[in-house]
Coordinates of C-alpha atoms in Angstrom, one line a residue:
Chain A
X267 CA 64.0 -126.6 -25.0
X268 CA 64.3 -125.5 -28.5
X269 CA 61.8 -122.4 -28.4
X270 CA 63.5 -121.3 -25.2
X271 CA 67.3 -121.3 -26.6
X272 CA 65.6 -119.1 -29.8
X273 CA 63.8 -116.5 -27.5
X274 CA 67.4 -116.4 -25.4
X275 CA 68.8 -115.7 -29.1
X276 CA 66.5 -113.7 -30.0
X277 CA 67.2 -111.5 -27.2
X278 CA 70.7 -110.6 -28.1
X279 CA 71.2 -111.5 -31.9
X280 CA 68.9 -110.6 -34.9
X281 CA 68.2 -113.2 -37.2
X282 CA 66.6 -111.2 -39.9
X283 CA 67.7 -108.3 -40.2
X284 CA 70.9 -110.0 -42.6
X285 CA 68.9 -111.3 -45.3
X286 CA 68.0 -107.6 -46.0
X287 CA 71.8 -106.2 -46.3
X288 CA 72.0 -104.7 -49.7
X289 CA 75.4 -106.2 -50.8
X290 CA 75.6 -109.3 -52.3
X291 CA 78.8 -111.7 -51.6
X292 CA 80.0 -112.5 -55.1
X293 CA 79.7 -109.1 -57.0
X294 CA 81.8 -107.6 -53.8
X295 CA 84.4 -110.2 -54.3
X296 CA 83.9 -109.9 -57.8
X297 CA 85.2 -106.2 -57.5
X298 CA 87.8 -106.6 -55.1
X299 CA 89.4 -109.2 -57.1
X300 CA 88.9 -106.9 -60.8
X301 CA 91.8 -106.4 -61.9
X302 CA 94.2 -107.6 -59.8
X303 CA 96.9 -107.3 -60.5
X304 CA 99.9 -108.8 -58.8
X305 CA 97.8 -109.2 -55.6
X306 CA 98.3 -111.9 -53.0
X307 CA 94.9 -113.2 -52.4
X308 CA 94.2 -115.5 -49.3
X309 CA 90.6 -116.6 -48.4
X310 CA 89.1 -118.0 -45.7
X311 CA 87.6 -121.1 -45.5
X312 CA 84.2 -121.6 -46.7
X313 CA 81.8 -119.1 -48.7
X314 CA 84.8 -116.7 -49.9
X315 CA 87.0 -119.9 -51.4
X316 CA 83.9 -120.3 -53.2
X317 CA 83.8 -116.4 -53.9
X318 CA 87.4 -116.4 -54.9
X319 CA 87.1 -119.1 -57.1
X320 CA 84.3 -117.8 -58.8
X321 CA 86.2 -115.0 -60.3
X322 CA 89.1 -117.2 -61.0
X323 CA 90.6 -120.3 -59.9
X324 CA 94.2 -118.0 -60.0
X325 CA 97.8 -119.1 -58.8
X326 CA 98.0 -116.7 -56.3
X327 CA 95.0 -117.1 -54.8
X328 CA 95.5 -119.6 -51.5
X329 CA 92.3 -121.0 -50.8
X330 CA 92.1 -122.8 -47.4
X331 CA 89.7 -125.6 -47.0
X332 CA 90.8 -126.0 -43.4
X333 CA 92.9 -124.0 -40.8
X334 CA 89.9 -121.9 -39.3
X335 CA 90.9 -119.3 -37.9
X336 CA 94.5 -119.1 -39.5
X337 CA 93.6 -116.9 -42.5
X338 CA 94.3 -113.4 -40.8
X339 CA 97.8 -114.8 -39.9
X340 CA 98.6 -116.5 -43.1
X341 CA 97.9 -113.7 -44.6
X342 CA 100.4 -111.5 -41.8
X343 CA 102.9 -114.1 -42.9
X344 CA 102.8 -113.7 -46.4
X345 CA 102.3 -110.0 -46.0
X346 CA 105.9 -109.6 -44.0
X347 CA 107.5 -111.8 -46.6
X348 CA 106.2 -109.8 -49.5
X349 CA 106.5 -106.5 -48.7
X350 CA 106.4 -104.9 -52.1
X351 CA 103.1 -106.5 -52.8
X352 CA 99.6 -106.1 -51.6
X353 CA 98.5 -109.1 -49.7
X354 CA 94.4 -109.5 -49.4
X355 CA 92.7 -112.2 -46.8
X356 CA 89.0 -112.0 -47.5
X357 CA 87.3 -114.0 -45.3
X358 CA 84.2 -114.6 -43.4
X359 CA 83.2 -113.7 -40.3
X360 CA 83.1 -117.5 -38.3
X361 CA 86.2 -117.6 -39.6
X362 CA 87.6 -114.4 -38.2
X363 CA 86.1 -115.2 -34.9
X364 CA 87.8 -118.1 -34.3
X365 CA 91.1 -116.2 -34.6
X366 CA 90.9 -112.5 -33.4
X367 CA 94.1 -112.6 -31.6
X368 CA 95.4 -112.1 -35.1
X369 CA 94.1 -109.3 -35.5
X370 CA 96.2 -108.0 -32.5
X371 CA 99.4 -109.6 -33.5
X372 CA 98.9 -108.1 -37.0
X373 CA 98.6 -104.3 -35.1
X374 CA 101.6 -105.4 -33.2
X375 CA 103.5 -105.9 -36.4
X376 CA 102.1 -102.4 -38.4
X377 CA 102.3 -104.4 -41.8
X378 CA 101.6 -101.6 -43.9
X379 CA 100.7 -103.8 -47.5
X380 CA 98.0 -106.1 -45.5
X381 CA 94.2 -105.5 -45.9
X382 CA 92.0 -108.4 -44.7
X383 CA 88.3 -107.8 -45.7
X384 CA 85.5 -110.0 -44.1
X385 CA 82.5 -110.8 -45.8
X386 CA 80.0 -110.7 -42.9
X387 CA 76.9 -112.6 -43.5
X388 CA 76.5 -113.3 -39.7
X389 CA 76.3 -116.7 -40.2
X390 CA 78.4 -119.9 -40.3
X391 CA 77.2 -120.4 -43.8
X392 CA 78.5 -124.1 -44.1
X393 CA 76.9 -125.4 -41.2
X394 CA 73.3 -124.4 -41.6
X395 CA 73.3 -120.6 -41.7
X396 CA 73.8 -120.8 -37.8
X397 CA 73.8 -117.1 -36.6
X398 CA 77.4 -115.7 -35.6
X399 CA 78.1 -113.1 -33.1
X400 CA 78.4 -110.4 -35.3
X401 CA 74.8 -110.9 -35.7
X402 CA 74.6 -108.8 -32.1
X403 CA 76.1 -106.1 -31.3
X404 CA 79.4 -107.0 -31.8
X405 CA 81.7 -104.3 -33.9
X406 CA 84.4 -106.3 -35.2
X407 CA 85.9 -102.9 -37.0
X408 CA 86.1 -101.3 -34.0
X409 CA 88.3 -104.2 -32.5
X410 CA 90.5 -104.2 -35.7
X411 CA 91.2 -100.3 -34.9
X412 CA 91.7 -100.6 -31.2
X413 CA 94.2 -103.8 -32.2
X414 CA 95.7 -101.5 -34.1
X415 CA 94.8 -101.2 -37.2
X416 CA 95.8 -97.9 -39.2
X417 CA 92.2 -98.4 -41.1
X418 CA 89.1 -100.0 -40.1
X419 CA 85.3 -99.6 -41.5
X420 CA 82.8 -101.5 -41.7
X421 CA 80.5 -101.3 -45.2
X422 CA 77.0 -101.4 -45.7
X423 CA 75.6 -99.9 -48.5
X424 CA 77.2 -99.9 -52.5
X425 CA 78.1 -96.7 -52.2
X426 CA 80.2 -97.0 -49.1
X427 CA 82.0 -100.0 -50.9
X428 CA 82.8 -98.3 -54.1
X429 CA 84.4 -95.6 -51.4
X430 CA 86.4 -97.8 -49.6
X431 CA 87.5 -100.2 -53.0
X432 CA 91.1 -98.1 -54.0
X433 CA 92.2 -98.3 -50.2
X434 CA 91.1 -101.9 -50.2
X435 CA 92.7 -102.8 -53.4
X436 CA 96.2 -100.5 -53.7
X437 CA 96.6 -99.8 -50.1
X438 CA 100.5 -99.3 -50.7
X439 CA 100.9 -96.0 -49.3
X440 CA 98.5 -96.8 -46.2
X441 CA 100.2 -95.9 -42.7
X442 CA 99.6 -99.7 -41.2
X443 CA 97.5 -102.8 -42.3
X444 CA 93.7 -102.2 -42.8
X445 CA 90.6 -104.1 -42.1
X446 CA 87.5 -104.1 -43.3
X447 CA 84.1 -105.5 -42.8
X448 CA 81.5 -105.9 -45.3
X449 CA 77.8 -106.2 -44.0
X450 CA 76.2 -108.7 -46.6
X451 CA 73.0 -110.7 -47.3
X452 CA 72.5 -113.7 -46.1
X453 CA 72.0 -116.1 -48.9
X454 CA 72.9 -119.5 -49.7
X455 CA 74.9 -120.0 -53.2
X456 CA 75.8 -122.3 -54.7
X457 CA 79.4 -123.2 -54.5
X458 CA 80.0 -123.2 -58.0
X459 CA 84.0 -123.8 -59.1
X460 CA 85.9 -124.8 -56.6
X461 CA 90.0 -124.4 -56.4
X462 CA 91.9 -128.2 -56.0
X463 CA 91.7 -129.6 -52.9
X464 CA 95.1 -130.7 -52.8
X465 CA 97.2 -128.2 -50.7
X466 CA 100.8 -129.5 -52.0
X467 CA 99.1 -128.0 -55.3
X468 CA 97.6 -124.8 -53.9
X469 CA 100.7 -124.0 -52.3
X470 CA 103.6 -124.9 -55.4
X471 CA 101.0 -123.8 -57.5
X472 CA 101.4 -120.2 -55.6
X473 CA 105.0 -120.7 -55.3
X474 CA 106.1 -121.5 -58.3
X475 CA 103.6 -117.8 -59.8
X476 CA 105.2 -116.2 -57.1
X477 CA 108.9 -116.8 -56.9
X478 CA 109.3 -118.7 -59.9
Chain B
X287 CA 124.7 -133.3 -17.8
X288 CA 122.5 -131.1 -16.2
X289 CA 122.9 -127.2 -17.1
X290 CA 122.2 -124.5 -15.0
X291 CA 121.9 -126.3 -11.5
X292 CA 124.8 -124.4 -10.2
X293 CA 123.2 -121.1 -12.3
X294 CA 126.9 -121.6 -14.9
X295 CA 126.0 -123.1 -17.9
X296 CA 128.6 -125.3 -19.3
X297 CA 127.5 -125.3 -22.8
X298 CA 125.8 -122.3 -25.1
X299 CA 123.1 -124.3 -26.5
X300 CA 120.9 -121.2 -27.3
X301 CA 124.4 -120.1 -29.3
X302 CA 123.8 -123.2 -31.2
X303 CA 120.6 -122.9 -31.7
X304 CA 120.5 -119.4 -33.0
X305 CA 123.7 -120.4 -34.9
X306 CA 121.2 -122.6 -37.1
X307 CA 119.0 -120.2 -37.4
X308 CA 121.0 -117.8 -39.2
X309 CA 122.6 -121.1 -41.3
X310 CA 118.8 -121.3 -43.0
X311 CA 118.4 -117.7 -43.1
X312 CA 115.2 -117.8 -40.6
X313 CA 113.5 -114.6 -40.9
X314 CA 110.2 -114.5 -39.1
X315 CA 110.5 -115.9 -35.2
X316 CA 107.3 -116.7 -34.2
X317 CA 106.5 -117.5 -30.5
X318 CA 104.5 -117.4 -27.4
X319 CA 107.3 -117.3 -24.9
X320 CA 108.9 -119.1 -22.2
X321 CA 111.6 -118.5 -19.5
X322 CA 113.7 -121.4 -21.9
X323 CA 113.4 -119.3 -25.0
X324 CA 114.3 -116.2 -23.5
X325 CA 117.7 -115.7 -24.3
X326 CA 117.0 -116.8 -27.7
X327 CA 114.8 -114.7 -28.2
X328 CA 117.2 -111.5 -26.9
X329 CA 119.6 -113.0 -29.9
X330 CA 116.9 -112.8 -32.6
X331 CA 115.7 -109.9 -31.7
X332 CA 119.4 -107.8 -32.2
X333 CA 119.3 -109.6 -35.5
X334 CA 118.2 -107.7 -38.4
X335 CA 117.7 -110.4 -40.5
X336 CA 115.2 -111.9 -38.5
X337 CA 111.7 -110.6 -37.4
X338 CA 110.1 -111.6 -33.9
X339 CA 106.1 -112.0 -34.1
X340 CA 104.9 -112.5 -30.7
X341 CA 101.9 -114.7 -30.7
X342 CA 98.9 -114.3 -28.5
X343 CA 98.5 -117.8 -29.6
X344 CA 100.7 -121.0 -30.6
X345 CA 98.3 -122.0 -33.7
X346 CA 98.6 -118.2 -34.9
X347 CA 102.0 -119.3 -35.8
X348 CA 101.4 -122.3 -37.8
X349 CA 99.4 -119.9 -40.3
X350 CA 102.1 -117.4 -40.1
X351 CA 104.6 -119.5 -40.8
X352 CA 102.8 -120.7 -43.9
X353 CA 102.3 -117.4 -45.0
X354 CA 105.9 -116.9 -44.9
X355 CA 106.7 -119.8 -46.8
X356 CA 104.3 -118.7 -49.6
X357 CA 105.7 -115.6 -49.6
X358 CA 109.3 -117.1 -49.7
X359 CA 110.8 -116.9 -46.4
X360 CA 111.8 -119.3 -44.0
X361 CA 110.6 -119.3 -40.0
X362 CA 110.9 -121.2 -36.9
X363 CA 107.8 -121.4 -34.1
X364 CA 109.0 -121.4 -30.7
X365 CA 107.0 -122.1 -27.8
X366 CA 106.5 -124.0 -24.5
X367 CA 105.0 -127.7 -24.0
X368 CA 101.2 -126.3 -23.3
X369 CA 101.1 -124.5 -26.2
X370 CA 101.9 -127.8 -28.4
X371 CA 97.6 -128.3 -27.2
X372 CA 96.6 -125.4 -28.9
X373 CA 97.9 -125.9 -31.8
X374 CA 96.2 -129.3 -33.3
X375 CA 93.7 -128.5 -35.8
X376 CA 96.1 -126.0 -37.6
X377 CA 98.6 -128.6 -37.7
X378 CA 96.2 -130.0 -40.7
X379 CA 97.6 -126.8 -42.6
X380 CA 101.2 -128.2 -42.3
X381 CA 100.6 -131.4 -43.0
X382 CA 98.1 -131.5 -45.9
X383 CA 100.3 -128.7 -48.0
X384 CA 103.8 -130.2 -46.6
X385 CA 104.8 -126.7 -45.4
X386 CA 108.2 -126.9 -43.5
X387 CA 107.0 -126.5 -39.9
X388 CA 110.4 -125.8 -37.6
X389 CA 109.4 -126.0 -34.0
X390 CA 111.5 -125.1 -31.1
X391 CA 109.4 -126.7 -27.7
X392 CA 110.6 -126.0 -24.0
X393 CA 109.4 -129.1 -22.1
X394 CA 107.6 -128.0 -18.7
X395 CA 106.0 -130.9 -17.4
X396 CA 108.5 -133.8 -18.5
X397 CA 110.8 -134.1 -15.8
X398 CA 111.8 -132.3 -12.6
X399 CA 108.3 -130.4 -12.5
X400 CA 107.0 -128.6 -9.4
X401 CA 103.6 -127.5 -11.2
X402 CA 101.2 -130.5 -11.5
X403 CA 99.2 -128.5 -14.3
X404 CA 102.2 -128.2 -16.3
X405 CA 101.8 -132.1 -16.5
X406 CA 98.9 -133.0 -18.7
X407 CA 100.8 -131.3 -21.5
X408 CA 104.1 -132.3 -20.9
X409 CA 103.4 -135.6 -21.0
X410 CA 101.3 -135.7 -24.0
X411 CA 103.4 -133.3 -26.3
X412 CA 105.7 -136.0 -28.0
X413 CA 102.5 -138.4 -28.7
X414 CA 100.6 -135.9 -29.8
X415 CA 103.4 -134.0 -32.2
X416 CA 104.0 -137.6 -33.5
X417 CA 100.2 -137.9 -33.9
X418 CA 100.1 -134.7 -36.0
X419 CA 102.5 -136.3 -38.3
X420 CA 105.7 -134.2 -36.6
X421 CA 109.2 -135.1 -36.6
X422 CA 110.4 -135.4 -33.4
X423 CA 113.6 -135.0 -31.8
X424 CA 114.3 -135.1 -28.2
X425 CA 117.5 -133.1 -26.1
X426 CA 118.3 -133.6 -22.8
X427 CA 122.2 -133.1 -23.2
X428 CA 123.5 -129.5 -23.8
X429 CA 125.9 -130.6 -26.1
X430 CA 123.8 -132.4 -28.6
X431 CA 121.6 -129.1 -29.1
X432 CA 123.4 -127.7 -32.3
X433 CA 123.4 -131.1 -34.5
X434 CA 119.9 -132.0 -33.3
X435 CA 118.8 -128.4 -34.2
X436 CA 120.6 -128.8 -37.6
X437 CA 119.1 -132.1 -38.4
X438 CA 116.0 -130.8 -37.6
X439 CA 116.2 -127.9 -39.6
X440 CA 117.5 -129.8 -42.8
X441 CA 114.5 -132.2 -42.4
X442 CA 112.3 -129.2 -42.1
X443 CA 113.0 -127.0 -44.4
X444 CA 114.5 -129.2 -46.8
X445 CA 111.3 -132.0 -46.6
X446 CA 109.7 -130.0 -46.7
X447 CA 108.1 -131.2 -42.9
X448 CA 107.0 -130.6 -40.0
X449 CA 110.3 -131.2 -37.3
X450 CA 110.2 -130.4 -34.0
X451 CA 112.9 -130.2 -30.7
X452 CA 112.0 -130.8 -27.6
X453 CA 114.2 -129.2 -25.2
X454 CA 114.4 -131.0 -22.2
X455 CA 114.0 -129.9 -18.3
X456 CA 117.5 -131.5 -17.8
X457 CA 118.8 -128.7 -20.8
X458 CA 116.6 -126.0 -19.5
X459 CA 116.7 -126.7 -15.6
X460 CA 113.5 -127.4 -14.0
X461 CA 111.8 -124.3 -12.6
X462 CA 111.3 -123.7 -9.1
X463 CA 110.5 -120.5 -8.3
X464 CA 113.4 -120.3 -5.7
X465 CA 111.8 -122.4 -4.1

């Protein structure tokens, strides 16, 4: 049963060739988050709360621990009530999965100050490095433009990222919200710091650096 | 009383809802719709203070809404009984950070109902609203709309916590297709 279900896999989703991608998850998150700024940072359960945290455990970082599939629209929320700021969701690509229809309610709304950037690993990294769909054929850039995204690329090499990093970061003078998926290795790491779990403290925490 | 069976409705509840509304200075409208909403929704769409984000999914607007409230703004969620089942897990985001959660839910299902699938739902939205850790508040009378919707609202946004109205089949009138 088991060596039939990984030929069926094998057939449609590529289990190596990930562990090859040249980027590595924490010096990209590492960069996004440089200099930050004032930026609103939400971040997908899992891997990039670890990520996030690993740069710095900040106030206006909103690390979900839970909620899967809510980070796109948190961050459409946040994004719509902050309009003068730029509003970040990275996130991972399980998590994205489980709520695409964000992505099409986020095109329906043109939020011009959102970028939501997945680290995509192709695979749920907290469960046992399970292999996602992106890990087929599946262009999830290509359904961020034709939701309606103003920007959409997907990222593969160093040089691509250092490209795409201003429009990423600033982003203020974009025509709509922007997406952006960035192909990297999969590794295990270990979780490092992590951001308190309590979420009446994540979210006063972000409240009170926010609004005062 | 039982609005609507004679197509006049004696009372504008939707008024009164979108009365409180404006009170709390709701600016993002979040729903999936339903024929009970619909006028409400007309209202909060001619107001520029408010911003309606259709949903292509109820739980899209529990995260929205907490976005909002990071950001500093107040919403409401409105959506039909079925779409109280989609929304469980996310309901952990509301109620492990105590965002204010203000949920406007037309009942199908409840009473009067001519589409057995509508039932499952129906049935189970108040347990499973109070199993999420939900206020809930119940109308069936027209008239009682505004000060449920009000109390709601306080408790809500003012909890903070998760409050939501059910509005009844008896308020709404129980769809029939003409038939």
């Amino acid at each position: 049963m088991g060596d039939t279900m990984d030929e069926k896999l094998n057939n449609t989703l590529d289990r190596d060739r990930a562990v090859d991608y040249a980027l590595r998850r924490r010096e990209v998150v590492a960069q996004l988050l440089a200099d930050r700024g004032d930026t609103l940072v939400v971040a997908g359960l899992g891997a990039p709360v670890w990520d996030c945290t690993a740069v710095e455990d900040h106030p206006l970082n909103f690390p979900l621990w839970g909620a899967m599939g809510g980070a796109a629209a948190m961050g459409l929320g946040l994004a719509m009530a902050q309009p003068d700021r730029r509003v970040l969701v990275i996130t991972g690509d399980g998590e994205m999965l489980m709520g695409l229809g964000a992505l099409t309610t986020i095109g329906a709304q043109q939020p011009d100050n959102l970028a939501i950037v997945v680290c995509d690993n192709e695979r749920y990294g907290e469960t046992g490095m399970q292999l996602t769909h992106t890990a087929g054929g599946l262009d999830l850039p290509a359904m961020a433009l034709a939701a309606g995204f103003a920007t959409a690329a997907g990222i593969r090499s160093d040089n691509e990222f250092k490209a795409a990093l201003p429009a990423i970061r600033e982003g203020r003078n974009a025509a709509g919200p922007g997406f952006w998926s960035i192909k990297i290795r999969a590794e295990n790491n270990a979780i490092g710091v992590m951001p308190p779990k309590d979420g009446v403290t994540l979210k006063d925490r972000f409240r009170a650096a926010l609004l005062g | 009383m039982q609005a609507n069976q004679g197509g006049v409705d004696p009372v504008d509840w939707t008024g009164a809802i979108y009365s409180t509304l404006q009170d709390w200075q709701v600016a993002q409208v979040a729903y999936v719709p339903d024929a009970g909403h619909s006028e409400l929704i007309i209202r909060c769409d001619r107001d520029e203070n408010m911003r309606l984000v259709p949903l292509t999914t109820e739980e899209e607007g529990i995260a929205l809404l907490a976005g909002a409230w990071l950001g500093g703004q107040r919403g409401v969620l409105l959506m039909q009984s079925s779409g109280v089942g989609n929304c469980i897990n996310m309901l952990s985001l509301a109620r492990v950070c105590r965002f204010p959660l203000l949920t406007l839910v037309t009942m199908r299902g409840q009473w009067g109902e001519f589409n057995p699938w509508q039932v499952p739902m129906g049935q189970l939205t108040p347990k499973v609203l109070a199993d999420a850790d939900s206020l809930v508040f119940s109308v069936d009378d027209p008239a009682a709309m505004g000060q449920t919707v009000a109390g709601a609202a306080r408790m809500a946004f003012e909890g903070p916590a998760q409050a939501a109205v059910l509005i009844g089949q008896a308020v709404i009138g129980a769809k029939s297709f003409g038939r």
